[in-house]
Amino acid sequence: MRMEVVNPISFHSLTFYKAYEQGLQEYIIGRGVDKFLFNGRKITNSIITNMSFNNGTNTYGFTLSLNDKRLIVTSERLGYVKNNNPYDLASTQSYPELQIQHHYKFATPNRSEFIRDYLTNLKRFHFHDVGELSPFNNDVNIIDNRTLQSKGGNLAAILYRLKNEDNIVYNRIIKTIQSVAPYFKDFDLQPNGSLISLTWRDKYSENLYSAVNLSDGTLRFVALVTLFMQSNLPETIIIDEPELGLHPHAIRKLAGMIRSAASRGSQVILATQSADLVNEFNFEDNNVNILSVDLINGESVLKPINYADWSIWLENYTLGDLWKQNIINVAQPN
């Protein structure tokens, strides 16, 4: 599987997830349709998506078109490629939401179910919110412990399950956290009926602390460690700015966990502004793709950064050095 590192891009990646979860209309109404269309509805009246996976052998796409003040699904397509020839297996038209969840509406249920399962395993994580009202500080149902939520809200339940069912992984998580936060002793996870909260103890006090007593960077690091060290890794992990608030040593640890996850079969896609994080990956590795994102005339343009173009420079400098010095002059402020 490939691991990809890109710079931040201001597109609504969450739109796809909301559409896939049958929540497109509610999501768009709350924000206004013009924010989803390039330069607004006067310039753009549709969004066309196409994706391929499994080395290009399976395809899926849909078209969202403007209908009054809504975006509706005017086309939804799935298919496969054989001997470089595309074959359309099924198509639907004019639905308010995507129909891939309801694979029986397609002519080929087996293929659509396979694609649906693949899309279900695209997991996007965003651990930016660590304040007092963040998901980390909520009580969570103890049975919500199989898959880490996108914002880490069920972190306590996940850790509680690991402690009781997979102690080797749990202890590995503890040691990794301690390598970045040496004062950290252990979590103190005590259910209160059907609920559990994220509480912990340090090595120098008898006090019981809550998630809000961890620094922002440490709390994000706890979530990242749990995500990447759990046994049941998602097939595709998408993370926005995972380096936010992390100590340089924690960034190195994070890079190691990302490489480990990729070696275990997960595709990891990062959006990052951190030259330090990019420097942790081998630019010559065929499993690492590094893309830049530039805003050109209001359009986000993604371009791969090719090792061959910079091989002489990279004998003495890192990719991050070249980018910080504006020698690689992409994704730079004007």
Tab-separated table of C-alpha atoms in Angstrom:
chain	number	residue	atom	x	y	z
A	1	MET	CA	0.000	0.000	0.000
A	2	ARG	CA	1.165	3.545	-0.628
A	3	MET	CA	1.781	6.270	1.869
A	4	GLU	CA	1.161	9.793	0.622
A	5	VAL	CA	2.178	13.121	2.122
A	6	VAL	CA	0.606	16.298	0.753
A	7	ASN	CA	0.455	19.905	1.787
A	8	PRO	CA	-2.855	21.388	2.997
A	9	ILE	CA	-5.622	21.745	0.458
A	10	SER	CA	-8.778	23.792	0.962
A	11	PHE	CA	-11.331	21.444	-0.563
A	12	HIS	CA	-14.359	19.904	1.122
A	13	SER	CA	-13.100	16.342	1.554
A	14	LEU	CA	-15.744	15.934	4.243
A	15	THR	CA	-18.419	16.447	1.566
A	16	PHE	CA	-17.854	12.957	0.203
A	17	TYR	CA	-18.130	11.376	3.650
A	18	LYS	CA	-21.347	13.245	4.378
A	19	ALA	CA	-22.766	12.200	1.022
A	20	TYR	CA	-21.730	8.595	1.561
A	21	GLU	CA	-23.412	8.622	4.984
A	22	GLN	CA	-26.651	9.933	3.417
A	23	GLY	CA	-26.166	13.373	4.958
A	24	LEU	CA	-25.359	15.475	1.887
A	25	GLN	CA	-28.423	17.727	1.883
A	26	GLU	CA	-28.253	18.591	5.558
A	27	TYR	CA	-24.511	19.292	5.296
A	28	ILE	CA	-24.902	21.627	2.299
A	29	ILE	CA	-27.921	23.490	3.653
A	30	GLY	CA	-25.988	24.342	6.807
A	31	ARG	CA	-23.163	25.947	4.820
A	32	GLY	CA	-24.653	27.263	1.599
A	33	VAL	CA	-24.271	25.711	-1.825
A	34	ASP	CA	-21.916	28.429	-3.150
A	35	LYS	CA	-19.164	27.289	-0.804
A	36	PHE	CA	-19.016	23.924	-2.565
A	37	LEU	CA	-18.938	25.192	-6.150
A	38	PHE	CA	-15.799	26.690	-7.703
A	39	ASN	CA	-16.297	30.488	-7.557
A	40	GLY	CA	-19.970	29.955	-6.744
A	41	ARG	CA	-23.022	28.973	-8.755
A	42	LYS	CA	-22.535	31.747	-11.341
A	43	ILE	CA	-19.383	30.008	-12.561
A	44	THR	CA	-19.917	26.351	-11.666
A	45	ASN	CA	-23.070	24.259	-11.640
A	46	SER	CA	-21.756	20.752	-11.001
A	47	ILE	CA	-19.079	18.696	-9.255
A	48	ILE	CA	-17.757	15.582	-10.994
A	49	THR	CA	-15.776	12.958	-9.081
A	50	ASN	CA	-14.026	9.856	-10.327
A	51	MET	CA	-11.804	7.497	-8.367
A	52	SER	CA	-10.056	4.237	-9.057
A	53	PHE	CA	-8.509	1.765	-6.632
A	54	ASN	CA	-7.058	-1.753	-6.418
A	55	ASN	CA	-4.418	-0.674	-8.958
A	56	GLY	CA	-7.085	0.900	-11.104
A	57	THR	CA	-9.180	-2.225	-11.561
A	58	ASN	CA	-12.258	-0.805	-9.802
A	59	THR	CA	-13.830	2.584	-10.402
A	60	TYR	CA	-16.459	4.707	-8.737
A	61	GLY	CA	-17.711	8.207	-9.425
A	62	PHE	CA	-20.643	10.540	-9.135
A	63	THR	CA	-21.847	13.925	-10.341
A	64	LEU	CA	-23.469	16.530	-8.102
A	65	SER	CA	-25.495	19.135	-9.988
A	66	LEU	CA	-27.143	22.365	-8.898
A	67	ASN	CA	-30.896	22.072	-8.451
A	68	ASP	CA	-32.393	25.282	-7.080
A	69	LYS	CA	-30.361	25.735	-3.851
A	70	ARG	CA	-29.387	22.111	-3.506
A	71	LEU	CA	-26.796	19.761	-4.959
A	72	ILE	CA	-28.351	16.490	-6.028
A	73	VAL	CA	-26.803	13.302	-7.398
A	74	THR	CA	-27.513	13.379	-11.134
A	75	SER	CA	-25.217	10.468	-11.944
A	76	GLU	CA	-23.569	7.702	-9.954
A	77	ARG	CA	-21.270	5.221	-11.653
A	78	LEU	CA	-19.320	2.124	-10.740
A	79	GLY	CA	-17.289	-0.193	-12.903
A	80	TYR	CA	-13.999	-1.938	-13.494
A	81	VAL	CA	-11.059	-1.808	-15.885
A	82	LYS	CA	-9.837	-4.905	-17.725
A	83	ASN	CA	-7.015	-4.912	-20.249
A	84	ASN	CA	-6.973	-1.094	-20.045
A	85	ASN	CA	-10.622	-0.965	-21.153
A	86	PRO	CA	-13.217	0.569	-18.794
A	87	TYR	CA	-16.540	-1.193	-18.295
A	88	ASP	CA	-19.515	0.580	-16.729
A	89	LEU	CA	-21.425	-1.843	-14.560
A	90	ALA	CA	-24.225	0.338	-13.301
A	91	SER	CA	-25.490	3.888	-13.206
A	92	THR	CA	-28.206	5.802	-11.388
A	93	GLN	CA	-29.654	9.241	-11.948
A	94	SER	CA	-31.315	12.057	-10.010
A	95	TYR	CA	-31.217	11.069	-6.357
A	96	PRO	CA	-30.842	13.481	-3.409
A	97	GLU	CA	-28.168	11.212	-1.875
A	98	LEU	CA	-25.665	8.624	-3.053
A	99	GLN	CA	-27.082	5.153	-3.594
A	100	ILE	CA	-23.923	3.092	-3.146
A	101	GLN	CA	-25.042	2.298	0.400
A	102	HIS	CA	-28.106	0.609	-1.097
A	103	HIS	CA	-26.253	-1.739	-3.409
A	104	TYR	CA	-29.425	-3.619	-4.322
A	105	LYS	CA	-30.418	-0.620	-6.464
A	106	PHE	CA	-27.497	-1.358	-8.769
A	107	ALA	CA	-27.534	-3.948	-11.510
A	108	THR	CA	-24.448	-5.673	-10.062
A	109	PRO	CA	-24.846	-6.070	-6.282
A	110	ASN	CA	-21.649	-8.069	-5.765
A	111	ARG	CA	-19.448	-5.436	-7.376
A	112	SER	CA	-21.240	-2.523	-5.721
A	113	GLU	CA	-21.018	-4.235	-2.329
A	114	PHE	CA	-17.261	-4.683	-2.831
A	115	ILE	CA	-16.862	-0.975	-3.698
A	116	ARG	CA	-19.130	0.048	-0.846
A	117	ASP	CA	-17.010	-1.934	1.610
A	118	TYR	CA	-13.860	-0.326	0.225
A	119	LEU	CA	-15.303	3.175	0.666
A	120	THR	CA	-16.427	2.281	4.195
A	121	ASN	CA	-12.782	1.581	5.046
A	122	LEU	CA	-11.673	5.089	4.068
A	123	LYS	CA	-11.231	6.617	7.530
A	124	ARG	CA	-10.617	10.335	8.008
A	125	PHE	CA	-9.260	11.547	11.376
A	126	HIS	CA	-9.028	15.056	12.735
A	127	PHE	CA	-7.743	15.489	16.300
A	128	HIS	CA	-7.530	19.296	16.377
A	129	ASP	CA	-10.277	19.906	18.966
A	130	VAL	CA	-8.741	19.285	22.406
A	131	GLY	CA	-10.445	21.982	24.504
A	132	GLU	CA	-12.702	21.500	27.535
A	133	LEU	CA	-15.711	20.844	25.309
A	134	SER	CA	-13.847	18.556	22.903
A	135	PRO	CA	-14.917	14.969	22.172
A	136	PHE	CA	-11.965	13.730	24.276
A	137	ASN	CA	-13.616	15.093	27.432
A	138	ASN	CA	-17.005	13.476	26.910
A	139	ASP	CA	-18.203	10.371	28.696
A	140	VAL	CA	-18.566	7.604	26.128
A	141	ASN	CA	-20.520	4.369	26.068
A	142	ILE	CA	-18.131	1.581	26.988
A	143	ILE	CA	-19.397	-0.672	24.184
A	144	ASP	CA	-18.372	1.890	21.530
A	145	ASN	CA	-14.907	0.374	21.477
A	146	ARG	CA	-14.240	-1.248	18.094
A	147	THR	CA	-13.247	1.605	15.797
A	148	LEU	CA	-11.719	4.915	16.827
A	149	GLN	CA	-14.059	7.785	15.978
A	150	SER	CA	-12.875	10.431	13.508
A	151	LYS	CA	-12.364	13.025	16.275
A	152	GLY	CA	-11.292	10.570	18.972
A	153	GLY	CA	-14.456	10.814	21.046
A	154	ASN	CA	-14.421	7.144	22.073
A	155	LEU	CA	-10.690	7.023	22.893
A	156	ALA	CA	-11.337	5.949	26.500
A	157	ALA	CA	-13.507	3.010	25.412
A	158	ILE	CA	-10.900	1.886	22.861
A	159	LEU	CA	-8.110	1.988	25.452
A	160	TYR	CA	-10.269	0.154	28.004
A	161	ARG	CA	-10.926	-2.655	25.513
A	162	LEU	CA	-7.230	-2.909	24.609
A	163	LYS	CA	-6.225	-3.042	28.277
A	164	ASN	CA	-8.583	-5.924	28.895
A	165	GLU	CA	-8.363	-7.806	25.599
A	166	ASP	CA	-4.984	-6.952	24.044
A	167	ASN	CA	-2.602	-6.097	26.859
A	168	ILE	CA	0.495	-6.323	24.658
A	169	VAL	CA	-0.769	-3.558	22.384
A	170	TYR	CA	-1.979	-1.532	25.370
A	171	ASN	CA	1.441	-1.666	27.069
A	172	ARG	CA	3.095	-0.692	23.790
A	173	ILE	CA	0.837	2.367	23.652
A	174	ILE	CA	1.754	3.307	27.239
A	175	LYS	CA	5.499	3.025	26.591
A	176	THR	CA	5.233	5.111	23.419
A	177	ILE	CA	3.351	7.861	25.255
A	178	GLN	CA	5.947	7.780	28.039
A	179	SER	CA	8.746	8.211	25.495
A	180	VAL	CA	7.287	11.628	24.661
A	181	ALA	CA	5.689	12.510	28.032
A	182	PRO	CA	7.996	10.932	30.666
A	183	TYR	CA	5.768	12.113	33.553
A	184	PHE	CA	2.884	9.971	32.279
A	185	LYS	CA	2.300	6.784	34.307
A	186	ASP	CA	-0.831	5.097	32.998
A	187	PHE	CA	-4.497	5.561	32.228
A	188	ASP	CA	-6.980	5.011	35.048
A	189	LEU	CA	-10.002	3.708	33.181
A	190	GLN	CA	-12.904	2.957	35.536
A	191	PRO	CA	-16.385	2.469	34.029
A	192	ASN	CA	-19.269	4.349	35.614
A	193	GLY	CA	-22.156	2.130	34.700
A	194	SER	CA	-22.202	1.969	30.894
A	195	LEU	CA	-20.035	5.093	30.530
A	196	ILE	CA	-16.298	5.702	30.729
A	197	SER	CA	-14.117	8.812	30.558
A	198	LEU	CA	-10.443	9.383	29.739
A	199	THR	CA	-8.561	9.731	33.040
A	200	TRP	CA	-4.893	9.178	33.809
A	201	ARG	CA	-2.193	9.377	36.498
A	202	ASP	CA	1.341	10.742	36.474
A	203	LYS	CA	4.469	9.409	38.173
A	204	TYR	CA	4.825	12.210	40.697
A	205	SER	CA	1.359	12.619	42.196
A	206	GLU	CA	-1.535	10.674	43.666
A	207	ASN	CA	-4.033	12.897	41.866
A	208	LEU	CA	-6.376	11.608	39.206
A	209	TYR	CA	-6.309	13.740	36.039
A	210	SER	CA	-8.739	14.094	33.150
A	211	ALA	CA	-8.020	14.563	29.450
A	212	VAL	CA	-8.156	18.345	29.816
A	213	ASN	CA	-5.098	18.161	32.102
A	214	LEU	CA	-2.930	16.885	29.266
A	215	SER	CA	-1.257	19.445	26.998
A	216	ASP	CA	-2.879	19.851	23.593
A	217	GLY	CA	0.008	18.195	21.783
A	218	THR	CA	0.210	15.295	24.237
A	219	LEU	CA	-3.518	14.587	23.968
A	220	ARG	CA	-3.318	14.589	20.177
A	221	PHE	CA	-0.293	12.289	20.391
A	222	VAL	CA	-2.236	9.857	22.628
A	223	ALA	CA	-4.972	9.697	19.976
A	224	LEU	CA	-2.429	9.182	17.172
A	225	VAL	CA	-0.607	6.433	19.073
A	226	THR	CA	-3.878	4.619	19.745
A	227	LEU	CA	-4.934	4.979	16.112
A	228	PHE	CA	-1.727	3.591	14.625
A	229	MET	CA	-1.004	0.885	17.203
A	230	GLN	CA	-4.430	-0.725	17.351
A	231	SER	CA	-4.634	-4.203	15.888
A	232	ASN	CA	-7.506	-3.574	13.461
A	233	LEU	CA	-6.064	-0.785	11.329
A	234	PRO	CA	-8.349	0.842	8.750
A	235	GLU	CA	-7.379	0.043	5.161
A	236	THR	CA	-6.993	3.751	4.363
A	237	ILE	CA	-6.158	6.376	7.003
A	238	ILE	CA	-6.552	10.059	6.141
A	239	ILE	CA	-5.256	12.637	8.640
A	240	ASP	CA	-5.225	16.416	8.449
A	241	GLU	CA	-2.105	18.058	9.966
A	242	PRO	CA	-1.157	15.270	12.412
A	243	GLU	CA	1.925	17.252	13.496
A	244	LEU	CA	-0.126	20.018	15.129
A	245	GLY	CA	1.263	20.837	18.590
A	246	LEU	CA	3.750	17.949	18.610
A	247	HIS	CA	7.288	18.131	20.005
A	248	PRO	CA	9.969	17.348	17.342
A	249	HIS	CA	10.669	14.041	19.132
A	250	ALA	CA	6.960	13.194	18.930
A	251	ILE	CA	6.993	13.950	15.188
A	252	ARG	CA	9.773	11.386	14.748
A	253	LYS	CA	7.751	8.843	16.729
A	254	LEU	CA	4.688	9.640	14.628
A	255	ALA	CA	6.608	9.046	11.398
A	256	GLY	CA	7.745	5.662	12.683
A	257	MET	CA	4.167	4.664	13.493
A	258	ILE	CA	3.017	5.782	10.036
A	259	ARG	CA	5.701	3.665	8.364
A	260	SER	CA	4.702	0.706	10.529
A	261	ALA	CA	1.024	1.111	9.605
A	262	ALA	CA	1.931	1.261	5.913
A	263	SER	CA	4.007	-1.914	6.257
A	264	ARG	CA	0.958	-3.619	7.806
A	265	GLY	CA	-1.117	-2.908	4.696
A	266	SER	CA	-2.767	0.446	5.438
A	267	GLN	CA	-2.590	3.323	3.009
A	268	VAL	CA	-1.824	6.505	4.953
A	269	ILE	CA	-2.666	9.887	3.429
A	270	LEU	CA	-1.469	12.994	5.278
A	271	ALA	CA	-2.089	16.684	4.724
A	272	THR	CA	0.804	18.484	6.393
A	273	GLN	CA	2.663	21.773	6.584
A	274	SER	CA	5.532	20.257	8.548
A	275	ALA	CA	8.893	20.064	6.793
A	276	ASP	CA	10.146	18.048	9.777
A	277	LEU	CA	7.491	15.383	9.217
A	278	VAL	CA	8.184	15.183	5.471
A	279	ASN	CA	11.908	14.801	6.212
A	280	GLU	CA	11.200	11.604	8.159
A	281	PHE	CA	10.273	9.740	4.969
A	282	ASN	CA	12.556	8.360	2.308
A	283	PHE	CA	11.853	10.333	-0.838
A	284	GLU	CA	13.325	7.512	-2.961
A	285	ASP	CA	10.937	4.903	-1.539
A	286	ASN	CA	8.423	3.802	-4.177
A	287	ASN	CA	5.797	3.473	-1.444
A	288	VAL	CA	6.008	7.180	-0.596
A	289	ASN	CA	4.301	9.770	-2.785
A	290	ILE	CA	4.822	13.444	-1.960
A	291	LEU	CA	2.537	15.947	-3.645
A	292	SER	CA	2.386	19.710	-3.430
A	293	VAL	CA	-0.824	21.707	-3.466
A	294	ASP	CA	-0.840	25.178	-4.999
A	295	LEU	CA	-3.679	27.668	-5.215
A	296	ILE	CA	-3.583	28.857	-8.827
A	297	ASN	CA	-6.252	31.333	-9.946
A	298	GLY	CA	-8.498	30.122	-7.152
A	299	GLU	CA	-8.032	26.456	-8.047
A	300	SER	CA	-6.233	23.879	-5.890
A	301	VAL	CA	-3.699	22.096	-8.105
A	302	LEU	CA	-1.946	18.917	-6.929
A	303	LYS	CA	1.416	17.994	-8.420
A	304	PRO	CA	3.790	15.148	-7.523
A	305	ILE	CA	7.308	16.114	-6.468
A	306	ASN	CA	9.660	13.854	-8.414
A	307	TYR	CA	12.868	12.654	-6.810
A	308	ALA	CA	14.781	12.774	-10.105
A	309	ASP	CA	14.204	16.525	-10.408
A	310	TRP	CA	15.986	17.191	-7.103
A	311	SER	CA	18.378	14.246	-6.734
A	312	ILE	CA	21.552	16.401	-6.913
A	313	TRP	CA	20.242	18.819	-4.274
A	314	LEU	CA	19.120	15.944	-2.059
A	315	GLU	CA	22.676	14.640	-1.797
A	316	ASN	CA	23.336	17.454	0.691
A	317	TYR	CA	19.923	18.771	1.732
A	318	THR	CA	16.585	17.378	2.812
A	319	LEU	CA	13.367	17.910	0.936
A	320	GLY	CA	12.128	20.056	3.821
A	321	ASP	CA	15.259	22.240	3.619
A	322	LEU	CA	14.675	22.857	-0.083
A	323	TRP	CA	11.034	23.721	0.511
A	324	LYS	CA	11.724	26.049	3.464
A	325	GLN	CA	14.364	27.906	1.430
A	326	ASN	CA	11.898	28.265	-1.470
A	327	ILE	CA	14.196	26.281	-3.788
A	328	ILE	CA	11.283	23.945	-4.318
A	329	ASN	CA	8.974	26.850	-4.985
A	330	VAL	CA	5.616	25.127	-4.761
A	331	ALA	CA	2.936	25.520	-2.099
A	332	GLN	CA	4.512	28.829	-1.082
A	333	PRO	CA	2.694	32.043	-0.096
A	334	ASN	CA	2.799	34.628	-2.862
